[in-house]
Coordinates of C-alpha atoms (C1' of nucleotides) in Angstrom, one line a residue:
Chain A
X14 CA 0.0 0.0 0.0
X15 CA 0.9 3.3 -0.8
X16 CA 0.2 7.0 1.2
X17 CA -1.9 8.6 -1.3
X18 CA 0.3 11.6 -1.3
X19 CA 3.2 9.8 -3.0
X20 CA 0.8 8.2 -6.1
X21 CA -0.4 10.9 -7.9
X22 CA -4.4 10.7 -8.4
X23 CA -6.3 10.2 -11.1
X24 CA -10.1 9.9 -11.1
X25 CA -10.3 12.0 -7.8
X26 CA -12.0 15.3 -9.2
X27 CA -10.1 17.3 -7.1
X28 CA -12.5 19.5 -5.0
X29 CA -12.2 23.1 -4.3
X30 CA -12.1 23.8 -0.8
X31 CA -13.9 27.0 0.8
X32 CA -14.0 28.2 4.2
X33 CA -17.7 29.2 5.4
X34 CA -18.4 31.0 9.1
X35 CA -21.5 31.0 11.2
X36 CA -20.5 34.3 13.2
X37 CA -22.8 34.2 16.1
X38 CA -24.1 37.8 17.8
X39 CA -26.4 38.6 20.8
X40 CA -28.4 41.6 19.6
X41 CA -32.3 42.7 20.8
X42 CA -31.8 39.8 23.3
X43 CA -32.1 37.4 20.3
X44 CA -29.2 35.3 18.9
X45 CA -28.6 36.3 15.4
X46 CA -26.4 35.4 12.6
X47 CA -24.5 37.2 10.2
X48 CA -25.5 36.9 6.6
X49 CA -25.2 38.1 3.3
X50 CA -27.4 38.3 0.3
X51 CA -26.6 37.1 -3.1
X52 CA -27.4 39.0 -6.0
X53 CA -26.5 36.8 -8.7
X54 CA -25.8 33.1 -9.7
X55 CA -27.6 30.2 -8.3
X56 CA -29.9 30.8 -5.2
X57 CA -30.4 34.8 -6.3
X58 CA -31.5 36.5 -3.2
X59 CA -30.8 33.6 -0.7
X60 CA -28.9 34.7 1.8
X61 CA -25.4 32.9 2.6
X62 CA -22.8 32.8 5.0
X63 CA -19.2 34.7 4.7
X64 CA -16.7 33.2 3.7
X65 CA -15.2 31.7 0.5
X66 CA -11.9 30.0 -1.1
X67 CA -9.0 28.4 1.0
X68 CA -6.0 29.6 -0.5
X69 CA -2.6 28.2 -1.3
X70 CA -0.6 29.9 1.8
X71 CA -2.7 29.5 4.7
X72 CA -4.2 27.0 6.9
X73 CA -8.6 27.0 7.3
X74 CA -8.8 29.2 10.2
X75 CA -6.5 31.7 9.3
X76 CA -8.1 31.7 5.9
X77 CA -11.6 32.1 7.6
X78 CA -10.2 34.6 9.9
X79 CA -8.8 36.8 6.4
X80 CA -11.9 36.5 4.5
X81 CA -14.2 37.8 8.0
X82 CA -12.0 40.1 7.9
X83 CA -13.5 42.0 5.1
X84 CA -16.8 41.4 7.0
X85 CA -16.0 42.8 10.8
X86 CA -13.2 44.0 12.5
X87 CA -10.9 41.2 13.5
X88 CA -10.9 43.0 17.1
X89 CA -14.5 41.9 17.5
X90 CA -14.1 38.9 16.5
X91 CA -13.4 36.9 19.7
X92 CA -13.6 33.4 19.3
X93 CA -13.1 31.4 16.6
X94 CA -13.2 27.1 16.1
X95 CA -14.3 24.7 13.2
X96 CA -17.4 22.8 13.5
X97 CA -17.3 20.4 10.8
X98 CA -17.0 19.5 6.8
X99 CA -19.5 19.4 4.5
X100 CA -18.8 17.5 1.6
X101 CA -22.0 16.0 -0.3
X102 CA -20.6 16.3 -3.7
X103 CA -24.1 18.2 -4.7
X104 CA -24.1 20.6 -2.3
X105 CA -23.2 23.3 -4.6
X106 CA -23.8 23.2 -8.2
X107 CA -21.5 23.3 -11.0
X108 CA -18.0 22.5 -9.8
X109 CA -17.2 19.9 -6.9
X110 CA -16.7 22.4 -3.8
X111 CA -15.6 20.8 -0.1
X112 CA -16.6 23.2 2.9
X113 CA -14.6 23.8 6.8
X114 CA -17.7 25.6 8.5
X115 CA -16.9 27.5 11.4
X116 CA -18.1 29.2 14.4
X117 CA -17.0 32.6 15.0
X118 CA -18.4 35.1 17.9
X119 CA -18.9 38.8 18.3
X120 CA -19.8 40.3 21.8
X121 CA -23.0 42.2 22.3
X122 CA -22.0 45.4 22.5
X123 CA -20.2 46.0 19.5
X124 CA -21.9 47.1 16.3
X125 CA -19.4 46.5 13.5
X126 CA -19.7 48.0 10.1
X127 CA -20.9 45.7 7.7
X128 CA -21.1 45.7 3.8
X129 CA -24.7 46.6 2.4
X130 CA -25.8 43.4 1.2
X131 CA -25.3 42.2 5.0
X132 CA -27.3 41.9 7.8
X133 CA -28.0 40.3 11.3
X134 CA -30.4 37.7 11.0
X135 CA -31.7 35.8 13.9
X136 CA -31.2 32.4 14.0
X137 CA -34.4 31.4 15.2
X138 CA -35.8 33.0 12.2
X139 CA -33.6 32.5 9.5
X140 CA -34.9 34.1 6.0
X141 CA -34.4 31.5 2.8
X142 CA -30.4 30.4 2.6
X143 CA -28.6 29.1 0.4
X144 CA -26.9 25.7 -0.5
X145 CA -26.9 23.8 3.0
X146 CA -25.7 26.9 4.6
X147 CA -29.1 26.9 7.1
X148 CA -27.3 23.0 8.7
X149 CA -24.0 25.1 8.9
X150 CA -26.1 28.3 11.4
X151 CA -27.4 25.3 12.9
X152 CA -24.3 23.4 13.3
X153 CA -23.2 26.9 14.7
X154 CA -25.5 27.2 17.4
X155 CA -25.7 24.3 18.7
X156 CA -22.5 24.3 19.4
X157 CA -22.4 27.3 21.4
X158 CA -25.0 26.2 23.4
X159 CA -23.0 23.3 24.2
X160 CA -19.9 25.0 25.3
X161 CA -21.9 27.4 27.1
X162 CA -22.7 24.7 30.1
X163 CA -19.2 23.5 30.1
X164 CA -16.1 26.1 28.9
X165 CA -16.3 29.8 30.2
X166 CA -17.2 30.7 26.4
X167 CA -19.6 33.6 27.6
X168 CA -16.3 36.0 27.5
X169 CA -17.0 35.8 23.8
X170 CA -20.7 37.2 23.7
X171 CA -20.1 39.3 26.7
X172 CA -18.3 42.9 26.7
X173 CA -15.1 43.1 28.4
X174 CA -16.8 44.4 31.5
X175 CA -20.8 44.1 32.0
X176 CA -23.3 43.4 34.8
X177 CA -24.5 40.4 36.0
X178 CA -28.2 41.3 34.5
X179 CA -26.5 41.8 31.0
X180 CA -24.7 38.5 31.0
X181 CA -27.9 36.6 32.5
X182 CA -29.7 38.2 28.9
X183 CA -26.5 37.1 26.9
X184 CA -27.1 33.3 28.4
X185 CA -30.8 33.4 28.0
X186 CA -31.1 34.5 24.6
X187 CA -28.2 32.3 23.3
X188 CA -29.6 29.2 25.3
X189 CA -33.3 30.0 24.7
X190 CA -34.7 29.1 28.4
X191 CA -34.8 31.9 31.4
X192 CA -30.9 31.5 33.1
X193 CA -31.5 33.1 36.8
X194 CA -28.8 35.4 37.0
X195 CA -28.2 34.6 41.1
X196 CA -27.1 31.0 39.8
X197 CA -25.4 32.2 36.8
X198 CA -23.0 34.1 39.2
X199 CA -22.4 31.2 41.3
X200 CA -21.7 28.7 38.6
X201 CA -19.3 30.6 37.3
X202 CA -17.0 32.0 40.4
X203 CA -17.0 29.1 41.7
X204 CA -15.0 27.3 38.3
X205 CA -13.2 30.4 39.0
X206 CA -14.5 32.0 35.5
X207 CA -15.6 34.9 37.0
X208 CA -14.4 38.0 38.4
X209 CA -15.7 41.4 40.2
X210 CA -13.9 44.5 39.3
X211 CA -15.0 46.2 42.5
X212 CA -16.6 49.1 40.5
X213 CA -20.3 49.5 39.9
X214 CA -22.5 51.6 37.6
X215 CA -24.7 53.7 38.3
X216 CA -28.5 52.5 38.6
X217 CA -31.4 52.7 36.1
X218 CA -33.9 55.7 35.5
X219 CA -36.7 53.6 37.5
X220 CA -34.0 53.2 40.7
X221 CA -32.5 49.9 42.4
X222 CA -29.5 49.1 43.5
X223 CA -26.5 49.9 41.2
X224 CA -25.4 46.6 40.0
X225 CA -21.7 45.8 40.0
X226 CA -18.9 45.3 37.2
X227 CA -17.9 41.6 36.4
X228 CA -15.3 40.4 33.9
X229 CA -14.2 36.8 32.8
X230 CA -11.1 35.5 34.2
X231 CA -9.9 34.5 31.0
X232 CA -10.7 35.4 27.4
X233 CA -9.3 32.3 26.0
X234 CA -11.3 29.5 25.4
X235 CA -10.9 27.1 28.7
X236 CA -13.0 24.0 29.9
X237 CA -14.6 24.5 33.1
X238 CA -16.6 21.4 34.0
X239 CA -13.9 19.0 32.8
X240 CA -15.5 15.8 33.3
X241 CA -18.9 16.1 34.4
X242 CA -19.6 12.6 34.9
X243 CA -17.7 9.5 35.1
X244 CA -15.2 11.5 37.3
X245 CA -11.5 9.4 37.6
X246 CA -11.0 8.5 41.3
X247 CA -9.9 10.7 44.1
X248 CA -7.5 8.6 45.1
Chain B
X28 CA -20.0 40.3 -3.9
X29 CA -20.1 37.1 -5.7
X30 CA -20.2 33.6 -4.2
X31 CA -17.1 31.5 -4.6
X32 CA -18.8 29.2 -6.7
X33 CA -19.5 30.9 -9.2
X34 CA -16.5 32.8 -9.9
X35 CA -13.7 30.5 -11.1
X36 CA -10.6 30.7 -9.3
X37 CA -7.2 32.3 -10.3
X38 CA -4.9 31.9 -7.2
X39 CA -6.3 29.1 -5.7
X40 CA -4.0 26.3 -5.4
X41 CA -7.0 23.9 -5.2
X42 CA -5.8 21.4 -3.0
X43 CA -6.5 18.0 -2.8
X44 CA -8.7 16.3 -0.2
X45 CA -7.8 13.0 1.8
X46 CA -9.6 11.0 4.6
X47 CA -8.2 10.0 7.4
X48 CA -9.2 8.0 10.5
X49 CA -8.1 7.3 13.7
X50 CA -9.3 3.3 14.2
X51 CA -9.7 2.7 18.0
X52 CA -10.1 -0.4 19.4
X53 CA -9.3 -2.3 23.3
X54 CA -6.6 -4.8 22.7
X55 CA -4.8 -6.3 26.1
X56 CA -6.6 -4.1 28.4
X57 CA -4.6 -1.2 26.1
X58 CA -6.3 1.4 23.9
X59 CA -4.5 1.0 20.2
X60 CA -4.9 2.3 16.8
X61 CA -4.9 0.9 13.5
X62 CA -1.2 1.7 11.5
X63 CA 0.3 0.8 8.7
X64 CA 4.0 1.3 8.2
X65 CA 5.3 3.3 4.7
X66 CA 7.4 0.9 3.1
X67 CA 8.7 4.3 0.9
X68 CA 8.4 8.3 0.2
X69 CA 8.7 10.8 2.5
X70 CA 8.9 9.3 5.9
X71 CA 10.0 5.8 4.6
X72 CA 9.1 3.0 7.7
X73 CA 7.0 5.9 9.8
X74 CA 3.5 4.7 10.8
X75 CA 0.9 6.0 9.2
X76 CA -3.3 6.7 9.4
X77 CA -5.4 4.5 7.4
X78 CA -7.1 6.4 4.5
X79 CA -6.9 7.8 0.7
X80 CA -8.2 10.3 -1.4
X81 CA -11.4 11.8 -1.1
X82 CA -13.6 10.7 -5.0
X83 CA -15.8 12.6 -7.2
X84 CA -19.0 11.0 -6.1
X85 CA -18.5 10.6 -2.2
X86 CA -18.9 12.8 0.7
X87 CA -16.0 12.4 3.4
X88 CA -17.6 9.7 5.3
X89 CA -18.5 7.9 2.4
X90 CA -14.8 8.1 1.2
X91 CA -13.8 6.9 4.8
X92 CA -15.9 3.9 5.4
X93 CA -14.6 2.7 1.6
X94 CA -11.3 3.4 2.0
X95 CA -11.5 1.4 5.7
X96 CA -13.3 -1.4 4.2
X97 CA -10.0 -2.6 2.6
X98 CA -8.3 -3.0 6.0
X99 CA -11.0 -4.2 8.6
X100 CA -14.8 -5.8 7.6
X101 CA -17.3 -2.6 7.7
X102 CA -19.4 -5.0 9.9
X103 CA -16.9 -4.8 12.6
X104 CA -17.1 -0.7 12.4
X105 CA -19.1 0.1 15.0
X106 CA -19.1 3.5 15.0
X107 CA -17.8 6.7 12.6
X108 CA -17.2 10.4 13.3
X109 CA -15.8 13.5 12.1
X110 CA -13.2 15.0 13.7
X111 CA -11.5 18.0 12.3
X112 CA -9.6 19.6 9.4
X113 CA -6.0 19.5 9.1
X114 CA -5.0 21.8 7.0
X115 CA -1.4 23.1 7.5
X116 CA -0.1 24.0 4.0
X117 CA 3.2 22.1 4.3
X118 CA 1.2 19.5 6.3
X119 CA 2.3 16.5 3.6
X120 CA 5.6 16.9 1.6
X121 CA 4.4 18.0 -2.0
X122 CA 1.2 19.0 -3.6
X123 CA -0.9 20.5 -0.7
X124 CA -3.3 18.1 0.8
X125 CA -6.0 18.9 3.2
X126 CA -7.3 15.9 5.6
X127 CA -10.7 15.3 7.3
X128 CA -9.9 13.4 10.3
X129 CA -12.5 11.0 11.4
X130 CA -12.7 8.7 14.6
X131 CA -13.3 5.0 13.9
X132 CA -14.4 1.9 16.8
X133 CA -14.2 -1.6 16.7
X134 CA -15.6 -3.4 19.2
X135 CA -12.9 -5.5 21.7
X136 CA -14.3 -9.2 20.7
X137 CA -13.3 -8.8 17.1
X138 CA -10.2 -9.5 15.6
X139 CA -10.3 -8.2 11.6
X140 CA -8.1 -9.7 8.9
X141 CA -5.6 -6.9 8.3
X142 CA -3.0 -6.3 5.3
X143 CA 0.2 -7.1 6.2
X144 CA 1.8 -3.7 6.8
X145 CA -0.7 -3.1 9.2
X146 CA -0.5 -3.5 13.0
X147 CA -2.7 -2.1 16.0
X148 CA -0.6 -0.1 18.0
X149 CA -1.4 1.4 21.5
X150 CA -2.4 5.1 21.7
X151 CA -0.5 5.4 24.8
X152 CA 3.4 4.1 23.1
X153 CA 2.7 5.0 19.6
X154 CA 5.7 4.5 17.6
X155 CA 7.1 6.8 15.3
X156 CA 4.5 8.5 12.9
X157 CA 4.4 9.8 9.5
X158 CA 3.4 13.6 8.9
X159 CA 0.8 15.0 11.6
X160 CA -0.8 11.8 12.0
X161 CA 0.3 11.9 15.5
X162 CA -2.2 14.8 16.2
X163 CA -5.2 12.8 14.5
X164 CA -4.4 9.6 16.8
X165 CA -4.6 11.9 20.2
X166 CA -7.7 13.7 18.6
X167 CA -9.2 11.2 18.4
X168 CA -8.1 9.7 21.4
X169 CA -9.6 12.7 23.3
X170 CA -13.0 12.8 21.7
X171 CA -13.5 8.9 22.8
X172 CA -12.9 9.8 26.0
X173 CA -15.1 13.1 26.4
X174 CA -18.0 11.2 24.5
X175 CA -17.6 8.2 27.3
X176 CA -18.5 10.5 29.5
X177 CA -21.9 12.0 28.2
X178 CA -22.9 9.5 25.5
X179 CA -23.5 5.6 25.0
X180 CA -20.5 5.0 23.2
X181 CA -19.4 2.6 25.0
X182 CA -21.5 0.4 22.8
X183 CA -19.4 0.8 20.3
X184 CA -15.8 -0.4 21.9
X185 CA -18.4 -3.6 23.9
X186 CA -19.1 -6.3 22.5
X187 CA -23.2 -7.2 21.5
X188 CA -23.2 -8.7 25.1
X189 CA -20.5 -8.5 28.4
X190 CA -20.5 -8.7 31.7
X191 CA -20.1 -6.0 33.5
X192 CA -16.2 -7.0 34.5
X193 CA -15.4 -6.7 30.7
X194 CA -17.1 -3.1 30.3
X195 CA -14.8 -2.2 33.4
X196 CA -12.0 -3.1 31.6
X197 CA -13.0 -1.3 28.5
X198 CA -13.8 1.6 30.1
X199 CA -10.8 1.3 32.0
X200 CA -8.4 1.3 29.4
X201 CA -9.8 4.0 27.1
X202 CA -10.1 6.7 29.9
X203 CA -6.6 5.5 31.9
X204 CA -7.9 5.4 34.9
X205 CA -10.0 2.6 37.0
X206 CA -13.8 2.7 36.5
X207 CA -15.3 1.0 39.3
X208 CA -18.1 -1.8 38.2
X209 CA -20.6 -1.2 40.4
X210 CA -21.1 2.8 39.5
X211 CA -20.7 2.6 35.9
X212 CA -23.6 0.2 36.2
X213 CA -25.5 2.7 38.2
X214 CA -24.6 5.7 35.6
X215 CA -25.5 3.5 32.9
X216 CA -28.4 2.3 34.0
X217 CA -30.0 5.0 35.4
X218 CA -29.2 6.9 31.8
X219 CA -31.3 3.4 30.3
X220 CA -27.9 3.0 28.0
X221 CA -27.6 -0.6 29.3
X222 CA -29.6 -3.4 29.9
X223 CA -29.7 -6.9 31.7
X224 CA -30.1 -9.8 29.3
X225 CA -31.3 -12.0 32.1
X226 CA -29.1 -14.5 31.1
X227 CA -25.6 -15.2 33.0
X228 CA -22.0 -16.5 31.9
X229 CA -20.3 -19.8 33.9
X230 CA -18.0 -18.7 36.5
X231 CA -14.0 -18.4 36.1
X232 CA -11.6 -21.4 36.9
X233 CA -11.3 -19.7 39.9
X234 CA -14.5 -19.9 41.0
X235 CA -17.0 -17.1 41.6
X236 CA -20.8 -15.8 40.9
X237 CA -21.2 -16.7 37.6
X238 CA -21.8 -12.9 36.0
X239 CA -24.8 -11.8 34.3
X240 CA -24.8 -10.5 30.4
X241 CA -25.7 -7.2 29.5
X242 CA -26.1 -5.0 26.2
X243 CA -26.9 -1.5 25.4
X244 CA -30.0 -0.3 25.1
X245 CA -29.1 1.2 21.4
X246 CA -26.1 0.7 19.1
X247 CA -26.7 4.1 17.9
X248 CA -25.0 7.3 19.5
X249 CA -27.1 8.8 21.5
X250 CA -26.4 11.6 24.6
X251 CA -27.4 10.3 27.5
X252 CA -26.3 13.4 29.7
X253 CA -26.9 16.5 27.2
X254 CA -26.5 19.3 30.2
X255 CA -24.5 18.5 32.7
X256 CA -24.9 21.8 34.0
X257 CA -26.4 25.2 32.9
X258 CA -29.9 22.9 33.1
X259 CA -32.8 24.5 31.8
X260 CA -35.1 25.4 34.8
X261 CA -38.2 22.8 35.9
X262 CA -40.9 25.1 35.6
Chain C
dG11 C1' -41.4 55.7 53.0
dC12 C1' -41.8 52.9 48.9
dA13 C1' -40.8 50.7 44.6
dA14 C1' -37.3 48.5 41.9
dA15 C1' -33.3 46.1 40.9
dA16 C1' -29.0 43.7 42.8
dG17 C1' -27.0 40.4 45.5
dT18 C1' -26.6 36.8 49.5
dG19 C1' -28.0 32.9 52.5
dT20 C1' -30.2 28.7 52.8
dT21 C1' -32.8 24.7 51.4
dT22 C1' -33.6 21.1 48.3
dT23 C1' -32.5 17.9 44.8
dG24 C1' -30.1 14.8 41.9
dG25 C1' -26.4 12.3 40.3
dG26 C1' -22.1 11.1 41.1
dT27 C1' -18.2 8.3 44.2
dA28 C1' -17.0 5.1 48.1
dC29 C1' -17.6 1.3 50.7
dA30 C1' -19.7 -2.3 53.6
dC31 C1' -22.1 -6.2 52.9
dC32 C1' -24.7 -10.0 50.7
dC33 C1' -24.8 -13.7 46.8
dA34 C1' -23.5 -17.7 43.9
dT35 C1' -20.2 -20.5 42.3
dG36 C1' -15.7 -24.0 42.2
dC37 C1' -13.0 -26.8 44.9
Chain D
dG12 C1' -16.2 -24.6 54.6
dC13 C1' -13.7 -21.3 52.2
dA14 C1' -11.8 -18.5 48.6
dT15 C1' -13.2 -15.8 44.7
dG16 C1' -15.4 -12.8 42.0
dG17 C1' -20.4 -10.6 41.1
dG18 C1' -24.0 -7.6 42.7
dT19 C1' -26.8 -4.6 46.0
dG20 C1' -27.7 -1.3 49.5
dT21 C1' -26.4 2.8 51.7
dA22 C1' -23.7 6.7 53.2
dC23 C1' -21.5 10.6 51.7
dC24 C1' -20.6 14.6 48.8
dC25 C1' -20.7 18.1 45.6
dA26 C1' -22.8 21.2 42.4
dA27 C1' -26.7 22.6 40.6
dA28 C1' -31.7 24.9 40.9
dA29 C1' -35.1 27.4 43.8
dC30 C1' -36.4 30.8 46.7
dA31 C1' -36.6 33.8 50.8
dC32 C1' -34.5 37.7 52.4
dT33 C1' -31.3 41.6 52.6
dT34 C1' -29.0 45.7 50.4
dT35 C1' -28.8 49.9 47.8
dT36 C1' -30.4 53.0 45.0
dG37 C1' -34.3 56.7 42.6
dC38 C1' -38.2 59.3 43.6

DNA sequence: GCAAAAGTGTTTTGGGTACACCCATGC
DNA sequence: GCATGGGTGTACCCAAAACACTTTTGC
């Protein structure tokens, strides 16, 4: 037997390879989605994810990371990681075309300049897409739900400082079911995620207590609840 | 702005597209992986993933479960996933290559007919690898382990029926650290992943209660503990 | 004072581990 | 009987939800 690499292929239709995000945003206490809407081709006036061709130099993250580029400010963008290929040889017509989807996230309160034929779309009401991009948003979201219970990836949707209230909406609206923020504070200090900043803001028009300032501990990606079940031994 | 597809490519580099997989099975109480060794090219007697060249008419998972069909009978593949994309440009020596990594099971009662060049090898004293197949091997080592934790996948490594002793061990060796019997019945069972068959085995030489079989409830994947924590509220 | 919002203390619950003890067999 | 391995019952423990109650502001 020989590694593939070394017998050069014949009959393998060599696919093109693109690089497709589902960037992920809290905004009007909905989880949206950033999409764009074609003008042309097949699927006219679907809308479709960013993204597009892997080229020669790079690797698929940085390539997904150039071509948002164009889309948002890379400062905003604070978390990126592939979900999966999709590869069903129809999945695009004409020529053969693999696809890395990826997740990327934005926190709330930024508001980045976008190109006109883009918008915010929310996830749970997606307009017509394209291709099988609607499996990729789905693929997307799910996934953040996921590492919502487990990782500290909240530091990704949340500003860099924000109140407890704000990050309860941020959980809620991404995870679709009421989070209580009293629980949401103690899940998270006590995996050590969490962090007051001592300061406070000042309270709303209609009174109450001023809330005080949290931060994440970390803004890189960790895993909080390690293994939560079929914990190794103590001993 | 124009979708990928339908603008042909100038600087592309199209790359080509391999599958490769991580096979995983319990052999001597060890967790190993299926290798064969390069008997020439680049990295001449290094160990190497199973897997080829993604085809025209195949999706990657398609192209995996064919290309795996020529070392081990597909019968004996319990179970199939995606991992990730390796994509490093100067990943392979050569024309670029990109890989989807996949995670392949075989269950511990089987012993597949395998070419000679290949031999199981165990995950934890791998020998020396070709490329960045190393990486694949511990990805996949990794996502095993995670999904033993929240998932019936177990079903895939068991046999169609065991006695709880042998599901120790399995478990055992794949997460590196001793599962006791008695709770990963209770976790199991509780979850409905496993079942009594009502039926029992003959004791050992040694003497002994003569253990009773069990199976899984399902031989597909299924998540038995979807949140851990974060739980959406009761009420 | 009173309403409103934030934050803390305490109870309850559920699902894990740990471990003592009982069960069924070979010799 | 006795050693050996299998299986159950129970205690313990931790981390989550639920909720009552206190704190701090605006008016």
């Amino acid at each position: 037997m020989v590694h593939p690499n070394t017998q050069p292929g014949t009959d393998h239709g060599d696919a093109g390879h693109e690089v497709l995000a589902g960037v992920l945003q809290i905004r009007n206490e909905r989880l949206q989605v950033l999409l764009w809407q074609r003008a042309q081709g097949p699927h006219r006036y679907r809308w479709a994810l960013p993204g597009g061709r892997l080229a020669a130099t790079e690797d698929v993250e940085a390539s997904i990371r150039r071509q948002l580029a164009e889309k948002v400010d890379v400062q905003e963008l604070t978390h990126v990681e592939q979900l999966s290929v999709f590869s069903a040889p129809e999945r695009v017509p004409g020529r053969r075309i693999v696809a890395t989807a990826f997740l990327g996230l934005v926190p709330s309160n930024t508001d980045p300049e976008i190109p006109a034929d883009t918008q915010w779309q929310p996830v749970g009401h997606l307009p017509a897409t394209a291709f099988d991009h609607e499996s990729i948003v789905l693929a997307a979201r799910d996934r953040l739900r996921a590492k919502l219970s487990y990782t500290n990836i909240g530091f990704a949707l949340a500003p860099a400082e924000f109140t407890l209230s704000e990050l309860r909406g941020i959980y809620s609206a991404a995870l679709d079911y009421r989070v209580a923020a009293t629980n949401l504070q103690r899940v998270l200090s006590r995996r050590g995620a969490l962090q007051a900043t001592g300061r406070t803001v000042s309270a709303g028009p209609s009174g109450g207590r001023p809330p005080a300032l949290f931060r994440f501990t970390s803004r890189d990606l960790q895993i909080t609840d390690p293994f939560a079940v079929l914990r190794p031994p103590l001993h």
